[in-house]
PDB file of C-alpha atoms in Angstrom:
ATOM      1  CA  ALA C   1       0.000   0.000   0.000  1.00 80.00           C
ATOM      2  CA  VAL C   2       2.887   2.350   0.790  1.00 83.00           C
ATOM      3  CA  GLU C   3       4.511   1.544  -2.546  1.00 80.00           C
ATOM      4  CA  ARG C   4       1.285   2.274  -4.387  1.00 80.00           C
ATOM      5  CA  ALA C   5       0.894   5.650  -2.681  1.00 79.00           C
ATOM      6  CA  ARG C   6       4.543   6.575  -3.234  1.00 81.00           C
ATOM      7  CA  LEU C   7       4.841   5.469  -6.845  1.00 79.00           C
ATOM      8  CA  GLY C   8       3.525   8.548  -8.644  1.00 73.00           C
ATOM      9  CA  THR C   9       4.838  11.130  -6.182  1.00 79.00           C
ATOM     10  CA  GLY C  10       6.627  13.951  -7.965  1.00 81.00           C
ATOM     11  CA  LEU C  11       6.262  12.431 -11.422  1.00 85.00           C
ATOM     12  CA  PRO C  12       4.927  14.598 -14.250  1.00 90.00           C
ATOM     13  CA  LEU C  13       1.958  13.401 -16.269  1.00 91.00           C
ATOM     14  CA  TRP C  14       2.827  11.141 -19.164  1.00 91.00           C
ATOM     15  CA  ILE C  15       1.251  11.961 -22.504  1.00 92.00           C
ATOM     16  CA  ASP C  16      -1.950   9.902 -22.157  1.00 92.00           C
ATOM     17  CA  GLU C  17      -2.568  11.347 -18.685  1.00 93.00           C
ATOM     18  CA  THR C  18      -2.513  14.830 -20.160  1.00 94.00           C
ATOM     19  CA  PHE C  19      -5.625  13.926 -22.178  1.00 94.00           C
ATOM     20  CA  THR C  20      -7.325  13.033 -18.896  1.00 95.00           C
ATOM     21  CA  ALA C  21      -6.244  16.358 -17.413  1.00 94.00           C
ATOM     22  CA  VAL C  22      -7.650  18.305 -20.373  1.00 95.00           C
ATOM     23  CA  ILE C  23     -11.015  16.520 -20.304  1.00 95.00           C
ATOM     24  CA  ALA C  24     -11.305  16.675 -16.493  1.00 93.00           C
ATOM     25  CA  SER C  25     -10.604  20.413 -16.428  1.00 93.00           C
ATOM     26  CA  GLN C  26     -13.420  21.489 -18.759  1.00 95.00           C
ATOM     27  CA  PRO C  27     -15.494  24.326 -17.272  1.00 94.00           C
ATOM     28  CA  ASN C  28     -18.969  22.956 -18.067  1.00 95.00           C
ATOM     29  CA  PHE C  29     -20.765  19.785 -19.090  1.00 96.00           C
ATOM     30  CA  ALA C  30     -21.145  20.740 -22.756  1.00 96.00           C
ATOM     31  CA  SER C  31     -17.413  21.288 -23.216  1.00 96.00           C
ATOM     32  CA  PHE C  32     -16.745  18.082 -21.275  1.00 96.00           C
ATOM     33  CA  VAL C  33     -18.883  16.105 -23.747  1.00 95.00           C
ATOM     34  CA  ASP C  34     -17.158  17.770 -26.707  1.00 95.00           C
ATOM     35  CA  GLN C  35     -13.712  16.818 -25.392  1.00 95.00           C
ATOM     36  CA  ALA C  36     -14.811  13.297 -24.369  1.00 95.00           C
ATOM     37  CA  LEU C  37     -16.069  12.632 -27.890  1.00 94.00           C
ATOM     38  CA  LEU C  38     -12.626  13.456 -29.281  1.00 92.00           C
ATOM     39  CA  ASP C  39     -11.005  10.661 -27.265  1.00 92.00           C
ATOM     40  CA  PRO C  40     -11.148   7.004 -28.388  1.00 90.00           C
ATOM     41  CA  ALA C  41     -12.098   5.873 -24.867  1.00 93.00           C
ATOM     42  CA  PRO C  42     -15.646   5.963 -23.441  1.00 96.00           C
ATOM     43  CA  PRO C  43     -16.463   8.769 -20.995  1.00 96.00           C
ATOM     44  CA  LEU C  44     -17.163   7.198 -17.566  1.00 97.00           C
ATOM     45  CA  TYR C  45     -13.673   7.525 -16.098  1.00 97.00           C
ATOM     46  CA  TYR C  46     -13.350  11.066 -17.429  1.00 96.00           C
ATOM     47  CA  PHE C  47     -16.760  11.911 -15.977  1.00 96.00           C
ATOM     48  CA  VAL C  48     -15.619  10.736 -12.539  1.00 95.00           C
ATOM     49  CA  THR C  49     -12.464  12.862 -12.705  1.00 95.00           C
ATOM     50  CA  TRP C  50     -14.489  15.809 -14.034  1.00 95.00           C
ATOM     51  CA  LEU C  51     -16.915  15.618 -11.096  1.00 94.00           C
ATOM     52  CA  LEU C  52     -14.219  15.417  -8.422  1.00 91.00           C
ATOM     53  CA  PRO C  53     -12.452  18.618  -7.278  1.00 86.00           C
ATOM     54  CA  LEU C  54      -9.001  17.434  -8.390  1.00 81.00           C
ATOM     55  CA  ASP C  55      -6.086  19.855  -8.592  1.00 84.00           C
ATOM     56  CA  GLY C  56      -2.569  18.693  -9.396  1.00 87.00           C
ATOM     57  CA  ASN C  57      -0.958  15.530 -10.713  1.00 89.00           C
ATOM     58  CA  ALA C  58      -1.146  13.570  -7.454  1.00 88.00           C
ATOM     59  CA  ALA C  59      -4.828  14.421  -6.979  1.00 89.00           C
ATOM     60  CA  LEU C  60      -5.609  13.398 -10.564  1.00 92.00           C
ATOM     61  CA  ARG C  61      -4.049   9.978  -9.873  1.00 92.00           C
ATOM     62  CA  LEU C  62      -5.804   9.499  -6.527  1.00 92.00           C
ATOM     63  CA  PRO C  63      -8.999   7.879  -7.924  1.00 94.00           C
ATOM     64  CA  SER C  64      -6.909   5.134  -9.567  1.00 94.00           C
ATOM     65  CA  LEU C  65      -5.231   4.353  -6.248  1.00 93.00           C
ATOM     66  CA  ILE C  66      -8.648   4.020  -4.596  1.00 94.00           C
ATOM     67  CA  PHE C  67     -10.076   1.927  -7.452  1.00 96.00           C
ATOM     68  CA  MET C  68      -7.226  -0.597  -7.396  1.00 94.00           C
ATOM     69  CA  ILE C  69      -7.367  -1.113  -3.632  1.00 94.00           C
ATOM     70  CA  ALA C  70     -11.169  -1.381  -3.781  1.00 96.00           C
ATOM     71  CA  ALA C  71     -10.879  -4.023  -6.511  1.00 97.00           C
ATOM     72  CA  ALA C  72      -8.661  -6.161  -4.261  1.00 96.00           C
ATOM     73  CA  ALA C  73     -11.029  -5.761  -1.312  1.00 96.00           C
ATOM     74  CA  LEU C  74     -14.179  -6.538  -3.307  1.00 97.00           C
ATOM     75  CA  PRO C  75     -13.948 -10.379  -3.186  1.00 96.00           C
ATOM     76  CA  LEU C  76     -13.879 -10.122   0.616  1.00 96.00           C
ATOM     77  CA  VAL C  77     -16.892  -7.829   1.007  1.00 95.00           C
ATOM     78  CA  TRP C  78     -19.093  -9.106  -1.865  1.00 96.00           C
ATOM     79  CA  ARG C  79     -18.755 -12.834  -1.682  1.00 93.00           C
ATOM     80  CA  ILE C  80     -19.326 -15.447  -4.345  1.00 94.00           C
ATOM     81  CA  PRO C  81     -21.708 -18.092  -2.963  1.00 91.00           C
ATOM     82  CA  ARG C  82     -19.937 -21.100  -1.429  1.00 92.00           C
ATOM     83  CA  LEU C  83     -16.486 -19.719  -2.207  1.00 93.00           C
ATOM     84  CA  SER C  84     -14.362 -20.477   0.834  1.00 94.00           C
ATOM     85  CA  THR C  85     -12.840 -17.708   2.898  1.00 95.00           C
ATOM     86  CA  ALA C  86      -9.364 -19.013   2.045  1.00 96.00           C
ATOM     87  CA  ALA C  87     -10.135 -18.807  -1.679  1.00 96.00           C
ATOM     88  CA  ALA C  88     -11.564 -15.292  -1.336  1.00 96.00           C
ATOM     89  CA  VAL C  89      -8.480 -14.132   0.573  1.00 97.00           C
ATOM     90  CA  ALA C  90      -6.183 -15.734  -2.007  1.00 96.00           C
ATOM     91  CA  TRP C  91      -8.057 -14.014  -4.846  1.00 96.00           C
ATOM     92  CA  ALA C  92      -7.895 -10.665  -3.040  1.00 97.00           C
ATOM     93  CA  ALA C  93      -4.157 -11.108  -2.489  1.00 96.00           C
ATOM     94  CA  LEU C  94      -3.559 -11.935  -6.148  1.00 95.00           C
ATOM     95  CA  LEU C  95      -5.441  -8.784  -7.154  1.00 95.00           C
ATOM     96  CA  PHE C  96      -3.649  -6.616  -4.607  1.00 94.00           C
ATOM     97  CA  PHE C  97      -0.114  -7.785  -5.426  1.00 92.00           C
ATOM     98  CA  TRP C  98      -0.549  -7.964  -9.209  1.00 89.00           C
ATOM     99  CA  ASN C  99       2.461  -6.168 -10.635  1.00 86.00           C
ATOM    100  CA  SER C 100       0.599  -4.247 -13.354  1.00 86.00           C
ATOM    101  CA  GLY C 101      -2.028  -3.251 -10.819  1.00 88.00           C
ATOM    102  CA  ILE C 102       0.584  -1.446  -8.759  1.00 88.00           C
ATOM    103  CA  SER C 103       1.496   0.751 -11.733  1.00 88.00           C
ATOM    104  CA  TYR C 104      -2.184   1.305 -12.595  1.00 91.00           C
ATOM    105  CA  SER C 105      -2.617   2.700  -9.073  1.00 91.00           C
ATOM    106  CA  ALA C 106      -0.536   5.710 -10.108  1.00 90.00           C
ATOM    107  CA  ASP C 107      -1.968   6.163 -13.596  1.00 92.00           C
ATOM    108  CA  ALA C 108      -4.592   8.819 -14.303  1.00 93.00           C
ATOM    109  CA  ARG C 109      -6.195   6.652 -16.972  1.00 95.00           C
ATOM    110  CA  PRO C 110      -9.327   4.443 -17.076  1.00 96.00           C
ATOM    111  CA  TYR C 111      -7.594   1.119 -16.368  1.00 96.00           C
ATOM    112  CA  ALA C 112      -7.969   1.061 -12.586  1.00 96.00           C
ATOM    113  CA  LEU C 113     -11.698   1.782 -12.834  1.00 97.00           C
ATOM    114  CA  LEU C 114     -12.006  -0.882 -15.529  1.00 97.00           C
ATOM    115  CA  PHE C 115     -10.201  -3.334 -13.235  1.00 96.00           C
ATOM    116  CA  LEU C 116     -12.578  -2.597 -10.361  1.00 97.00           C
ATOM    117  CA  LEU C 117     -15.665  -2.958 -12.554  1.00 97.00           C
ATOM    118  CA  SER C 118     -14.370  -6.176 -14.144  1.00 96.00           C
ATOM    119  CA  VAL C 119     -13.858  -7.766 -10.729  1.00 97.00           C
ATOM    120  CA  ALA C 120     -17.363  -6.659  -9.744  1.00 97.00           C
ATOM    121  CA  GLN C 121     -18.760  -7.998 -13.015  1.00 97.00           C
ATOM    122  CA  THR C 122     -17.077 -11.367 -12.435  1.00 95.00           C
ATOM    123  CA  ILE C 123     -18.601 -11.636  -8.955  1.00 97.00           C
ATOM    124  CA  ALA C 124     -22.025 -10.539 -10.219  1.00 97.00           C
ATOM    125  CA  PHE C 125     -21.843 -13.122 -13.010  1.00 95.00           C
ATOM    126  CA  ALA C 126     -20.956 -15.937 -10.587  1.00 95.00           C
ATOM    127  CA  ARG C 127     -23.843 -14.933  -8.314  1.00 95.00           C
ATOM    128  CA  LEU C 128     -26.204 -14.839 -11.312  1.00 95.00           C
ATOM    129  CA  ILE C 129     -25.180 -18.323 -12.436  1.00 92.00           C
ATOM    130  CA  ASP C 130     -25.717 -19.553  -8.857  1.00 92.00           C
ATOM    131  CA  ALA C 131     -29.205 -18.042  -8.552  1.00 91.00           C
ATOM    132  CA  PRO C 132     -30.588 -16.681 -11.866  1.00 92.00           C
ATOM    133  CA  THR C 133     -32.987 -14.029 -10.587  1.00 93.00           C
ATOM    134  CA  LEU C 134     -33.924 -10.850 -12.418  1.00 93.00           C
ATOM    135  CA  ARG C 135     -32.423  -8.764  -9.614  1.00 94.00           C
ATOM    136  CA  ARG C 136     -29.035 -10.453  -9.974  1.00 94.00           C
ATOM    137  CA  ALA C 137     -29.273 -10.240 -13.762  1.00 95.00           C
ATOM    138  CA  CYS C 138     -29.837  -6.486 -13.489  1.00 96.00           C
ATOM    139  CA  ALA C 139     -26.815  -6.135 -11.202  1.00 96.00           C
ATOM    140  CA  TRP C 140     -24.608  -8.017 -13.671  1.00 96.00           C
ATOM    141  CA  THR C 141     -25.919  -6.095 -16.713  1.00 96.00           C
ATOM    142  CA  ALA C 142     -25.610  -2.705 -14.995  1.00 97.00           C
ATOM    143  CA  ILE C 143     -21.981  -3.369 -14.047  1.00 97.00           C
ATOM    144  CA  ALA C 144     -21.274  -4.625 -17.576  1.00 97.00           C
ATOM    145  CA  ALA C 145     -22.713  -1.389 -18.987  1.00 97.00           C
ATOM    146  CA  LEU C 146     -20.520   0.684 -16.667  1.00 98.00           C
ATOM    147  CA  ALA C 147     -17.474  -1.342 -17.712  1.00 97.00           C
ATOM    148  CA  ILE C 148     -18.240  -0.764 -21.412  1.00 97.00           C
ATOM    149  CA  LEU C 149     -18.616   2.953 -20.679  1.00 97.00           C
ATOM    150  CA  THR C 150     -15.109   2.791 -19.192  1.00 97.00           C
ATOM    151  CA  HIS C 151     -13.433   0.818 -21.988  1.00 95.00           C
ATOM    152  CA  TYR C 152     -15.006  -0.680 -25.088  1.00 93.00           C
ATOM    153  CA  TYR C 153     -12.913  -3.850 -24.752  1.00 89.00           C
ATOM    154  CA  ALA C 154     -15.095  -4.686 -21.738  1.00 93.00           C
ATOM    155  CA  GLY C 155     -17.778  -5.614 -24.248  1.00 92.00           C
ATOM    156  CA  ILE C 156     -15.775  -8.762 -25.043  1.00 88.00           C
ATOM    157  CA  LEU C 157     -15.998  -9.880 -21.415  1.00 89.00           C
ATOM    158  CA  GLY C 158     -19.727  -9.148 -21.274  1.00 92.00           C
ATOM    159  CA  LEU C 159     -20.391 -10.991 -24.535  1.00 90.00           C
ATOM    160  CA  THR C 160     -18.412 -14.036 -23.384  1.00 89.00           C
ATOM    161  CA  GLN C 161     -20.254 -14.155 -20.074  1.00 91.00           C
ATOM    162  CA  GLY C 162     -23.583 -13.682 -21.835  1.00 91.00           C
ATOM    163  CA  LEU C 163     -22.933 -16.646 -24.128  1.00 90.00           C
ATOM    164  CA  ALA C 164     -21.895 -18.753 -21.136  1.00 90.00           C
ATOM    165  CA  LEU C 165     -25.102 -17.716 -19.377  1.00 91.00           C
ATOM    166  CA  LEU C 166     -27.199 -18.858 -22.335  1.00 89.00           C
ATOM    167  CA  PHE C 167     -25.317 -22.150 -22.478  1.00 89.00           C
ATOM    168  CA  VAL C 168     -25.826 -22.862 -18.755  1.00 89.00           C
ATOM    169  CA  LEU C 169     -29.366 -21.566 -18.241  1.00 85.00           C
ATOM    170  CA  ARG C 170     -30.857 -22.370 -21.656  1.00 84.00           C
ATOM    171  CA  ARG C 171     -34.556 -21.427 -21.649  1.00 84.00           C
ATOM    172  CA  ARG C 172     -34.373 -20.050 -18.108  1.00 85.00           C
ATOM    173  CA  ALA C 173     -32.273 -17.170 -19.461  1.00 85.00           C
ATOM    174  CA  VAL C 174     -35.236 -15.856 -21.511  1.00 86.00           C
ATOM    175  CA  ARG C 175     -37.074 -14.526 -18.460  1.00 88.00           C
ATOM    176  CA  LEU C 176     -34.052 -12.377 -17.603  1.00 90.00           C
ATOM    177  CA  TRP C 177     -34.322 -10.320 -20.815  1.00 89.00           C
ATOM    178  CA  PRO C 178     -35.524  -7.068 -19.104  1.00 91.00           C
ATOM    179  CA  SER C 179     -32.055  -6.731 -17.587  1.00 92.00           C
ATOM    180  CA  LEU C 180     -30.671  -6.090 -21.084  1.00 91.00           C
ATOM    181  CA  LEU C 181     -32.415  -2.702 -21.070  1.00 94.00           C
ATOM    182  CA  LEU C 182     -29.690  -1.501 -18.699  1.00 95.00           C
ATOM    183  CA  LEU C 183     -27.215  -1.755 -21.580  1.00 95.00           C
ATOM    184  CA  ALA C 184     -29.039   1.073 -23.376  1.00 96.00           C
ATOM    185  CA  PRO C 185     -26.859   3.966 -22.069  1.00 95.00           C
ATOM    186  CA  ALA C 186     -23.674   2.200 -23.178  1.00 96.00           C
ATOM    187  CA  LEU C 187     -25.117   1.407 -26.603  1.00 95.00           C
ATOM    188  CA  LEU C 188     -26.413   4.959 -27.075  1.00 96.00           C
ATOM    189  CA  TRP C 189     -23.044   6.480 -26.226  1.00 96.00           C
ATOM    190  CA  PHE C 190     -21.291   4.022 -28.534  1.00 96.00           C
ATOM    191  CA  ALA C 191     -23.604   5.006 -31.385  1.00 95.00           C
ATOM    192  CA  LEU C 192     -22.869   8.667 -30.688  1.00 95.00           C
ATOM    193  CA  HIS C 193     -19.133   8.006 -30.476  1.00 96.00           C
ATOM    194  CA  LEU C 194     -18.863   5.641 -33.465  1.00 95.00           C
ATOM    195  CA  PRO C 195     -18.223   8.311 -36.159  1.00 93.00           C
ATOM    196  CA  ARG C 196     -15.213   9.505 -34.173  1.00 91.00           C
ATOM    197  CA  LEU C 197     -13.970   5.960 -33.616  1.00 90.00           C
ATOM    198  CA  LEU C 198     -14.149   5.302 -37.363  1.00 90.00           C
ATOM    199  CA  GLU C 199     -11.802   8.249 -37.867  1.00 88.00           C
ATOM    200  CA  TYR C 200      -9.111   6.274 -36.061  1.00 83.00           C
ATOM    201  CA  ALA C 201      -9.438   3.497 -38.660  1.00 79.00           C
ATOM    202  CA  ARG C 202      -8.516   5.808 -41.539  1.00 82.00           C
ATOM    203  CA  PRO C 203      -5.039   4.990 -42.882  1.00 78.00           C
ATOM    204  CA  ASP C 204      -4.107   8.683 -43.093  1.00 81.00           C
ATOM    205  CA  ILE C 205      -4.909   9.159 -39.372  1.00 79.00           C
ATOM    206  CA  ALA C 206      -4.227   5.837 -37.618  1.00 75.00           C
ATOM    207  CA  TRP C 207      -0.759   5.300 -36.143  1.00 76.00           C
ATOM    208  CA  TYR C 208      -1.121   1.501 -36.116  1.00 73.00           C
ATOM    209  CA  ALA C 209      -1.458  -1.150 -38.813  1.00 72.00           C
ATOM    210  CA  LYS C 210      -4.846  -2.693 -39.530  1.00 72.00           C
ATOM    211  CA  ALA C 211      -5.198  -6.225 -38.197  1.00 74.00           C
ATOM    212  CA  ASP C 212      -5.691  -9.065 -40.657  1.00 83.00           C
ATOM    213  CA  ALA C 213      -7.328 -12.371 -39.721  1.00 86.00           C
ATOM    214  CA  TRP C 214      -4.093 -13.785 -38.276  1.00 85.00           C
ATOM    215  CA  GLY C 215      -3.489 -10.595 -36.322  1.00 81.00           C
ATOM    216  CA  ALA C 216      -7.034 -10.692 -34.924  1.00 79.00           C
ATOM    217  CA  LEU C 217      -6.428 -14.270 -33.729  1.00 80.00           C
ATOM    218  CA  GLY C 218      -3.215 -13.119 -32.075  1.00 79.00           C
ATOM    219  CA  LEU C 219      -5.073 -10.344 -30.264  1.00 75.00           C
ATOM    220  CA  MET C 220      -7.590 -12.837 -28.879  1.00 74.00           C
ATOM    221  CA  LEU C 221      -4.819 -15.185 -27.730  1.00 76.00           C
ATOM    222  CA  TRP C 222      -2.965 -12.227 -26.192  1.00 74.00           C
ATOM    223  CA  GLY C 223      -5.795 -11.971 -23.681  1.00 66.00           C
ATOM    224  CA  LEU C 224      -4.835 -15.420 -22.384  1.00 69.00           C
ATOM    225  CA  GLY C 225      -1.214 -14.419 -21.817  1.00 72.00           C
ATOM    226  CA  PRO C 226       1.951 -16.124 -23.096  1.00 74.00           C
ATOM    227  CA  TYR C 227       0.855 -19.562 -21.857  1.00 79.00           C
ATOM    228  CA  TRP C 228      -2.195 -20.040 -24.061  1.00 77.00           C
ATOM    229  CA  LEU C 229      -0.817 -23.245 -25.581  1.00 82.00           C
ATOM    230  CA  ILE C 230      -0.380 -24.724 -22.111  1.00 85.00           C
ATOM    231  CA  LEU C 231      -3.902 -23.626 -21.172  1.00 81.00           C
ATOM    232  CA  LEU C 232      -5.266 -25.222 -24.355  1.00 83.00           C
ATOM    233  CA  ALA C 233      -3.449 -28.488 -23.603  1.00 88.00           C
ATOM    234  CA  ILE C 234      -4.837 -28.522 -20.046  1.00 89.00           C
ATOM    235  CA  ALA C 235      -8.362 -27.831 -21.336  1.00 85.00           C
ATOM    236  CA  LEU C 236      -8.147 -30.650 -23.892  1.00 90.00           C
ATOM    237  CA  ALA C 237      -6.714 -33.064 -21.313  1.00 92.00           C
ATOM    238  CA  ALA C 238      -9.476 -32.167 -18.875  1.00 90.00           C
ATOM    239  CA  ARG C 239     -12.108 -32.708 -21.560  1.00 84.00           C
ATOM    240  CA  LEU C 240     -10.664 -36.115 -22.488  1.00 85.00           C
TER     241      LEU C 240
END
């Protein structure tokens, strides 16, 4: 905890953090929306920093410090049914001591908030699978919407969990459909933001190469880390 608090002390903002500073310092809501639409990221994290009375580099990084510590504490305070205390503590420890998470604690960017919401979404999903009620479905969908409004990549996690939910619950999942209405704010913002996002795909603007089919496969495997072949072998062995 001391290392997390000390890490960003005295450091200037790096270039991506300056975008956060510009958006968070807008004088009114209309100018905030204008600046948020210019950025490729969704607006939730920027909205949080815009609402808070933050002044200075350290203050701008403070929400990330709080988000990362809260993410590690969440498995202990919002429990997954029948998960042992030892397992919950182990999960919390893994989240708290994750190396990248320590650096995210001192980064005025959306990643710490995304981390917190993804942990919450994972817990909400496990609770929904355990007891598929409309109330729990709404909790899971609402958190998923907030995660998408923090980073569009969160949609991949929500889609994967949604497909797993359909596979497990089958027809029982149909009665949970009203919870999907909570995705509306995220979808509306995405529709509003899409013209700007398409600008980043133009070859005369983009600073990265377009992904071909092989590159897209590599991006999906990247999410599993460098040991995806080992994970695949374990999965196949377990299935056999």
